[in-house]
Amino acid sequence: MKLITDNEYASVQTSSASRNQHSSVKIPFVDLKLQHQPIEAQIEEAIKAVVQQGDFVLGKALADFEESFATASGVKYAIGVASGTDAIALGLQACGIGTGDEVIVPANTFIATLIGVIKAGATPILVDCYPDTALINLRTLNQVITNKTKAVVPVHLYGQMVAPHQLLKLAQTYNLLIFEDAAQAHLSKGEGYCAGSVGKAAAFSFYPSKNLGAFGNGGIVLTNDLQVADKVRALRNYGAPRKYFHTDIGTNSRLDTIQAAVLNVKLPHLAKWNQWRNLAARHYDALLTPLKSQGIIPILNQNGTGHVYHLYVIRVSAECPLGRQTIQEKLAARGIQTGIHYPIPCHLQPAYQYLGYKTGDFPNSEALCQEILSLPMYPGLSNDQINYIVNSLQSLF
Ligand SMILES: *Cc1c(COP(=O)(O)O)cnc(C)c1O
């Protein structure tokens, strides 16, 4: 399959640049309209078809999407649920993880990773991240293993996969189940693996701004294990493996047919969109190289073209003469929107004080939260825009 049609790439770049020229925001952090405009008619058709069919819950478009997403990821089964958070909770539960179990998670993740583990009934055990990739530090896993440790939830943060071979080896050594949080990593690749195909099961989110986003909330569980798949199917549907027969308490958490219909139209474009993100990141990387001497350091990409760049994140390190806030404000004054993913590490959030962690427990995660800055990133972000962003950054020094 030829992913890049040069004309399409060029035209999307031009429309991206012209669209925002009359607004004070010159470059938004994310531009979803850019990906929806060319397929708007198709999406409307797909939604209309569901309305005509009337199969709003567990309808045909959902079954179609589940099959397509599983195939695209190289996994046997996919079960659509209401959100990425539910995908983690129900997926872990279906894997037999629950009360009394300890599940290792990175301290440096979006909070929903912890919510999923806790909703499944288990206790999250945090470990620090590597300072350069911001991914879970696999070398420290052994330090937190107890006889209650059942699973590890690697988070493919920012779109980059946690090293599959090392992960599988550790899981084997300590008899841990791997459950991937791939909410930011649709079709990400690493060491020949596709995100969602490494562990026992995996969770994805279709929150609108994710690499594959619905027109609302959505999520999916991937697994090669039929029993796990059947269990998630039951759990999302009142704990019923068949109608009016309830083997589990379960919940109500289906991916709406209308959302699946939207996703069916978008999925064929995902590999191309990911490739555009990767190209934009490479352009950023090249332009930012001279700024290393000023302490501006992009998060390290260890997977090359496999990285799907949900976010493009730089570190404003201690060596930088300017503070992160100053940089963020000055970029905003030039019409450039940025973000921080995430400003407070999970273990220092008020709701999680009961886990017993304190400042200093995860120094790399704590330092990253102070240093990271996410620059605009979306498919169709143009090279001219990236030039403008990096020139603006450079001009501050
Ligand atoms: C978005 C996200 C989730 C949660 O997904 P929702 O669909 O918002 O519930 C979980 N983990 C990570 C790493 C995420 O980025």
Coordinates of C-alpha atoms and ligand atoms in Angstrom, one line a residue:
M1 CA 0.0 0.0 0.0
K2 CA 1.3 3.4 -0.9
L3 CA 0.7 5.6 2.1
I4 CA 1.7 9.0 0.9
T5 CA 0.0 10.5 -2.0
D6 CA 2.1 13.6 -2.5
N7 CA -0.8 15.7 -3.8
E8 CA -2.9 14.8 -0.9
Y9 CA -0.1 15.6 1.5
A10 CA 0.6 18.9 -0.2
S11 CA -3.0 20.0 -0.3
V12 CA -3.7 19.2 3.3
Q13 CA -0.6 21.2 4.2
T14 CA -1.9 24.2 2.2
S15 CA -5.3 24.2 3.7
S16 CA -3.9 23.8 7.2
A17 CA -1.8 26.9 6.7
S18 CA -4.5 29.1 5.2
R19 CA -7.3 28.2 7.5
N20 CA -6.0 29.9 10.6
Q21 CA -4.6 33.0 9.1
H22 CA -7.4 35.3 10.3
S23 CA -7.4 34.1 13.9
S24 CA -5.0 35.0 16.7
V25 CA -4.2 31.3 17.0
K26 CA -2.0 30.8 14.0
I27 CA -1.2 27.2 14.8
P28 CA -3.6 25.2 17.0
F29 CA -2.4 22.4 19.2
V30 CA -4.6 19.9 17.4
D31 CA -6.6 20.5 14.2
L32 CA -9.3 17.8 13.8
K33 CA -11.2 19.5 11.0
L34 CA -8.2 19.0 8.8
Q35 CA -8.6 15.2 8.9
H36 CA -12.4 15.3 8.8
Q37 CA -13.0 17.7 5.9
P38 CA -11.9 15.3 3.1
I39 CA -14.1 12.5 4.4
E40 CA -17.1 14.5 5.7
A41 CA -19.5 13.2 3.1
Q42 CA -18.5 9.6 3.7
I43 CA -18.9 10.0 7.4
E44 CA -22.4 11.6 7.0
E45 CA -23.4 8.7 4.8
A46 CA -22.1 6.2 7.4
I47 CA -24.1 7.9 10.2
K48 CA -27.2 8.1 8.1
A49 CA -27.0 4.4 7.4
V50 CA -27.0 3.6 11.1
V51 CA -30.0 5.9 11.6
Q52 CA -31.9 4.2 8.8
Q53 CA -30.9 0.7 10.1
G54 CA -31.8 1.7 13.7
D55 CA -29.2 -0.7 15.2
F56 CA -27.7 1.9 17.6
V57 CA -26.4 -0.5 20.2
L58 CA -24.3 -3.5 19.2
G59 CA -25.1 -3.0 15.5
K60 CA -23.5 -4.1 12.3
A61 CA -21.1 -1.2 12.0
L62 CA -19.7 -2.1 15.4
A63 CA -19.0 -5.7 14.4
D64 CA -17.5 -4.5 11.2
F65 CA -15.2 -2.0 13.0
E66 CA -14.2 -4.6 15.6
E67 CA -13.1 -7.0 12.9
S68 CA -11.2 -4.3 10.9
F69 CA -9.4 -2.8 13.9
A70 CA -8.3 -6.3 15.1
T71 CA -7.1 -7.2 11.6
A72 CA -5.2 -3.9 11.2
S73 CA -3.5 -4.5 14.6
G74 CA -2.7 -8.2 13.8
V75 CA -4.8 -9.5 16.7
K76 CA -7.7 -12.0 16.6
Y77 CA -10.4 -10.3 18.7
A78 CA -11.6 -6.8 19.3
I79 CA -14.4 -5.7 21.6
G80 CA -15.7 -2.1 21.4
V81 CA -16.4 -0.4 24.8
A82 CA -17.5 3.0 25.9
S83 CA -14.0 4.5 26.6
G84 CA -10.4 3.8 26.9
T85 CA -10.7 3.8 30.7
D86 CA -13.4 1.1 30.5
A87 CA -11.2 -0.8 28.1
I88 CA -8.5 -1.0 30.7
A89 CA -10.9 -1.8 33.6
L90 CA -13.0 -4.4 31.7
G91 CA -9.9 -5.8 29.9
L92 CA -8.0 -6.4 33.1
Q93 CA -11.1 -7.9 34.8
A94 CA -11.6 -10.3 31.9
C95 CA -7.9 -11.3 32.3
G96 CA -8.7 -12.4 35.8
I97 CA -7.1 -9.4 37.5
G98 CA -9.1 -8.1 40.5
T99 CA -9.3 -7.6 44.3
G100 CA -6.0 -8.3 46.1
D101 CA -3.9 -8.2 43.0
E102 CA -1.1 -5.8 42.4
V103 CA -0.6 -4.3 39.0
I104 CA 2.6 -2.4 38.0
V105 CA 2.0 0.9 36.2
P106 CA 4.2 3.8 35.3
A107 CA 4.1 6.9 37.5
N108 CA 4.4 8.9 34.3
T109 CA 1.1 8.3 32.5
F110 CA -2.4 9.8 32.0
I111 CA -4.4 9.2 35.1
A112 CA -6.9 6.9 33.4
T113 CA -4.3 4.1 33.5
L114 CA -4.6 4.1 37.3
I115 CA -8.4 4.5 37.1
G116 CA -8.7 1.4 35.0
V117 CA -6.6 -0.7 37.3
I118 CA -8.5 0.5 40.4
K119 CA -11.9 0.0 38.7
A120 CA -10.9 -3.6 38.0
G121 CA -10.5 -3.9 41.8
A122 CA -6.7 -4.2 41.8
T123 CA -4.0 -2.0 43.4
P124 CA -1.7 0.1 41.2
I125 CA 2.0 -0.2 42.1
L126 CA 3.9 2.6 40.5
V127 CA 7.4 2.6 39.0
D128 CA 9.5 5.5 37.5
C129 CA 10.1 6.2 33.9
Y130 CA 13.3 6.6 31.8
P131 CA 14.3 10.3 31.6
D132 CA 14.9 10.2 27.8
T133 CA 11.9 8.3 26.4
A134 CA 9.5 9.0 29.3
L135 CA 8.4 5.3 29.1
I136 CA 8.2 2.9 32.1
N137 CA 11.6 1.9 33.4
L138 CA 11.6 -1.8 32.9
R139 CA 14.9 -2.2 34.8
T140 CA 13.2 -1.3 38.1
L141 CA 10.2 -3.7 37.8
N142 CA 11.9 -6.3 39.9
Q143 CA 12.2 -4.0 42.8
V144 CA 8.4 -3.9 43.3
I145 CA 7.5 -7.5 42.7
T146 CA 5.7 -9.2 45.6
N147 CA 3.7 -12.4 45.8
K148 CA 0.6 -10.3 44.9
T149 CA 2.0 -8.9 41.7
K150 CA -0.1 -10.2 38.8
A151 CA 0.3 -7.9 35.9
V152 CA 2.2 -5.0 34.3
V153 CA 0.5 -2.3 32.3
P154 CA 3.1 -0.8 29.9
V155 CA 1.8 2.5 28.5
H156 CA 2.9 3.2 25.0
L157 CA 3.2 6.9 25.9
Y158 CA 3.1 9.7 23.3
G159 CA 2.7 6.9 20.6
Q160 CA 6.0 5.0 21.2
M161 CA 5.9 1.4 22.2
V162 CA 7.5 0.1 25.3
A163 CA 10.3 -2.3 24.2
P164 CA 8.4 -5.6 23.5
H165 CA 11.3 -8.1 23.8
Q166 CA 12.4 -6.8 27.2
L167 CA 8.9 -6.6 28.3
L168 CA 8.1 -10.2 27.3
K169 CA 11.3 -11.5 28.9
L170 CA 10.5 -9.8 32.2
A171 CA 6.9 -11.0 32.2
Q172 CA 8.2 -14.5 31.7
T173 CA 10.8 -14.2 34.5
Y174 CA 8.3 -12.9 37.0
N175 CA 5.2 -14.6 35.7
L176 CA 3.4 -11.4 35.0
L177 CA 0.5 -10.8 32.7
I178 CA 1.1 -8.0 30.2
F179 CA -1.9 -5.6 29.6
E180 CA -0.9 -2.8 27.2
D181 CA -2.3 0.7 27.6
A182 CA -2.2 1.6 23.9
A183 CA -4.6 4.5 24.2
Q184 CA -2.0 6.8 22.5
A185 CA -0.5 4.2 20.1
H186 CA -3.0 2.9 17.4
L187 CA -0.9 1.0 14.9
S188 CA 2.4 1.9 16.5
K189 CA 5.2 -0.5 15.7
G190 CA 8.3 -1.6 17.7
E191 CA 10.7 -4.5 17.2
G192 CA 8.3 -6.0 14.6
Y193 CA 5.3 -5.9 17.0
C194 CA 2.2 -3.8 16.6
A195 CA 0.7 -2.0 19.6
G196 CA -1.9 -4.2 21.2
S197 CA -0.3 -7.5 20.0
V198 CA 2.4 -7.9 22.7
G199 CA 0.5 -8.8 25.8
K200 CA -2.5 -10.9 26.9
A201 CA -4.8 -8.0 26.0
A202 CA -4.6 -4.3 25.3
A203 CA -6.8 -1.2 25.6
F204 CA -7.2 1.6 23.1
S205 CA -9.1 4.9 23.4
F206 CA -11.1 6.7 20.6
Y207 CA -11.3 10.0 22.5
P208 CA -11.6 12.5 19.6
S209 CA -8.0 13.8 19.7
K210 CA -6.4 10.3 19.8
N211 CA -4.6 9.1 16.6
L212 CA -7.9 7.4 15.8
G213 CA -10.7 9.4 17.3
A214 CA -14.5 9.0 17.3
F215 CA -17.1 11.9 17.4
G216 CA -17.3 11.4 21.1
N217 CA -16.0 8.7 23.5
G218 CA -15.1 5.2 22.7
G219 CA -12.6 2.5 23.4
I220 CA -11.7 -1.1 22.5
V221 CA -10.0 -4.2 24.0
L222 CA -7.8 -6.3 21.8
T223 CA -6.8 -9.9 22.6
N224 CA -5.8 -13.2 20.9
D225 CA -7.5 -15.1 23.7
L226 CA -11.1 -16.2 22.9
Q227 CA -12.0 -16.6 26.6
V228 CA -10.8 -13.1 27.4
A229 CA -12.7 -11.7 24.4
D230 CA -15.9 -13.5 25.4
K231 CA -15.5 -12.2 29.0
V232 CA -15.2 -8.6 27.8
R233 CA -18.2 -9.0 25.5
A234 CA -20.2 -10.2 28.5
L235 CA -18.9 -7.6 30.9
R236 CA -19.7 -4.6 28.6
N237 CA -23.2 -5.9 28.2
Y238 CA -24.6 -6.3 31.8
G239 CA -22.4 -9.3 32.4
A240 CA -24.5 -11.4 30.0
P241 CA -22.9 -13.9 27.8
R242 CA -26.3 -14.4 26.3
K243 CA -29.5 -12.4 26.6
Y244 CA -31.0 -12.2 30.1
F245 CA -28.4 -14.7 31.5
H246 CA -26.0 -12.9 33.8
T247 CA -22.7 -14.6 34.9
D248 CA -21.1 -11.4 36.0
I249 CA -22.4 -8.2 37.4
G250 CA -20.7 -6.4 34.5
T251 CA -21.7 -3.0 33.4
N252 CA -23.2 -1.1 30.4
S253 CA -20.2 -0.1 28.3
R254 CA -20.6 -0.5 24.6
L255 CA -19.0 1.4 21.7
D256 CA -22.0 3.1 20.1
T257 CA -22.8 1.8 16.5
I258 CA -22.7 5.5 15.3
Q259 CA -19.2 5.9 16.7
A260 CA -18.1 2.7 15.1
A261 CA -19.6 3.9 11.8
V262 CA -17.4 7.0 12.0
L263 CA -14.4 5.0 12.9
N264 CA -15.0 2.6 10.0
V265 CA -14.6 5.6 7.6
K266 CA -11.5 6.9 9.5
L267 CA -9.6 3.7 10.0
P268 CA -8.4 3.2 6.4
H269 CA -6.7 6.6 6.7
L270 CA -5.0 5.9 10.0
A271 CA -1.7 4.5 8.7
K272 CA -1.3 7.5 6.4
W273 CA -2.1 9.9 9.2
N274 CA 0.4 8.2 11.4
Q275 CA 3.0 8.5 8.7
W276 CA 2.3 12.2 8.4
R277 CA 2.8 12.6 12.1
N278 CA 6.1 10.7 11.9
L279 CA 7.3 13.0 9.0
A280 CA 6.3 16.1 11.0
A281 CA 8.2 14.8 14.0
R282 CA 11.3 14.2 11.8
H283 CA 11.1 17.7 10.5
Y284 CA 10.8 19.0 14.1
D285 CA 13.8 16.8 15.2
A286 CA 16.0 18.1 12.4
L287 CA 15.2 21.8 13.1
L288 CA 15.5 21.4 16.9
T289 CA 19.0 19.9 16.8
P290 CA 20.8 23.2 17.2
L291 CA 18.6 24.0 20.2
K292 CA 20.1 21.1 22.2
S293 CA 22.9 23.5 23.2
Q294 CA 20.2 25.6 24.9
G295 CA 18.8 22.7 26.8
I296 CA 15.8 22.0 24.5
I297 CA 15.7 18.2 24.1
P298 CA 13.0 16.2 22.2
I299 CA 11.8 13.0 23.9
L300 CA 13.9 10.2 22.4
N301 CA 12.4 8.1 19.6
Q302 CA 13.7 4.6 19.8
N303 CA 11.3 3.1 17.3
G304 CA 12.1 5.3 14.2
T305 CA 9.2 5.2 11.7
G306 CA 7.2 2.9 14.1
H307 CA 6.5 5.8 16.5
V308 CA 3.1 7.3 15.8
Y309 CA 3.6 10.6 17.6
H310 CA 0.3 11.0 19.4
L311 CA 2.2 13.9 20.9
Y312 CA 5.5 15.6 20.0
V313 CA 7.1 16.4 23.3
I314 CA 10.3 18.4 24.1
R315 CA 12.0 18.8 27.4
V316 CA 12.9 22.3 28.6
S317 CA 15.7 20.9 30.7
A318 CA 17.5 22.5 33.7
E319 CA 20.3 23.6 31.3
C320 CA 17.8 25.9 29.4
P321 CA 18.3 29.6 30.3
L322 CA 14.5 30.1 29.9
G323 CA 11.8 28.5 32.0
R324 CA 9.1 26.4 30.5
Q325 CA 6.3 28.8 31.4
T326 CA 8.1 31.7 29.8
I327 CA 8.6 29.6 26.6
Q328 CA 4.9 28.6 26.6
E329 CA 3.7 32.2 27.1
K330 CA 6.0 33.6 24.4
L331 CA 4.9 30.9 21.9
A332 CA 1.3 31.7 22.7
A333 CA 1.9 35.4 22.0
R334 CA 3.1 34.3 18.6
G335 CA -0.1 32.3 18.0
I336 CA 1.3 28.9 18.8
Q337 CA -0.7 26.6 21.1
T338 CA 1.2 24.1 23.3
G339 CA 0.3 21.7 26.0
I340 CA 1.8 19.8 29.0
H341 CA 1.2 16.0 29.2
Y342 CA 1.1 15.9 32.1
P343 CA 1.8 18.6 34.7
I344 CA 1.4 16.6 37.9
P345 CA 2.6 12.9 38.2
C346 CA -0.1 10.4 39.2
H347 CA 1.4 9.7 42.7
L348 CA 1.1 13.4 43.7
Q349 CA -2.5 13.8 42.7
P350 CA -4.8 14.3 45.6
A351 CA -7.1 11.4 44.9
Y352 CA -4.1 8.9 45.0
Q353 CA -2.5 10.0 48.3
Y354 CA -4.0 6.8 49.9
L355 CA -1.5 4.8 47.8
G356 CA 1.2 6.1 50.2
Y357 CA 3.6 7.7 47.7
K358 CA 5.4 11.0 48.3
T359 CA 7.5 13.6 46.5
G360 CA 10.9 12.1 45.6
D361 CA 9.6 8.6 45.1
F362 CA 9.8 8.8 41.3
P363 CA 12.4 11.5 40.5
N364 CA 12.4 11.1 36.7
S365 CA 8.6 11.4 36.4
E366 CA 8.7 14.3 38.8
A367 CA 11.4 16.1 36.8
L368 CA 9.7 15.4 33.5
C369 CA 6.4 16.9 34.7
Q370 CA 8.3 20.2 35.3
E371 CA 10.2 20.1 32.0
I372 CA 7.9 18.7 29.3
L373 CA 6.2 20.8 26.6
S374 CA 4.0 19.4 23.8
L375 CA 4.3 21.2 20.5
P376 CA 1.5 21.2 17.9
M377 CA 1.1 17.8 16.3
Y378 CA -1.6 16.4 14.0
P379 CA -1.7 14.9 10.5
G380 CA -1.4 17.7 8.0
L381 CA 0.7 20.1 10.2
S382 CA 2.8 21.7 7.5
N383 CA 6.5 22.0 7.3
D384 CA 6.0 25.8 7.0
Q385 CA 4.2 25.7 10.3
I386 CA 6.9 23.7 11.9
N387 CA 9.5 26.1 10.6
Y388 CA 7.5 28.9 12.1
I389 CA 7.2 27.1 15.5
V390 CA 10.9 26.3 15.7
N391 CA 12.0 29.7 14.4
S392 CA 9.8 31.3 17.1
L393 CA 11.4 29.1 19.7
Q394 CA 14.9 29.9 18.5
S395 CA 14.2 33.6 18.5
L396 CA 13.6 33.5 22.3
F397 CA 17.3 32.7 23.0
Ligands
LIG1 C1 -6.7 8.8 26.7 C2 -6.0 7.8 27.6 C3 -6.7 6.9 28.3 C4 -8.2 6.9 28.6 O1 -9.0 6.9 27.5 P1 -10.5 7.5 27.5 O2 -11.1 7.1 26.3 O3 -10.3 9.0 27.6 O4 -11.1 6.9 28.7 C5 -6.0 5.9 29.0 N1 -4.6 5.9 29.0 C6 -3.9 6.8 28.3 C7 -2.4 6.7 28.2 C8 -4.6 7.8 27.6 O5 -3.9 8.7 26.9

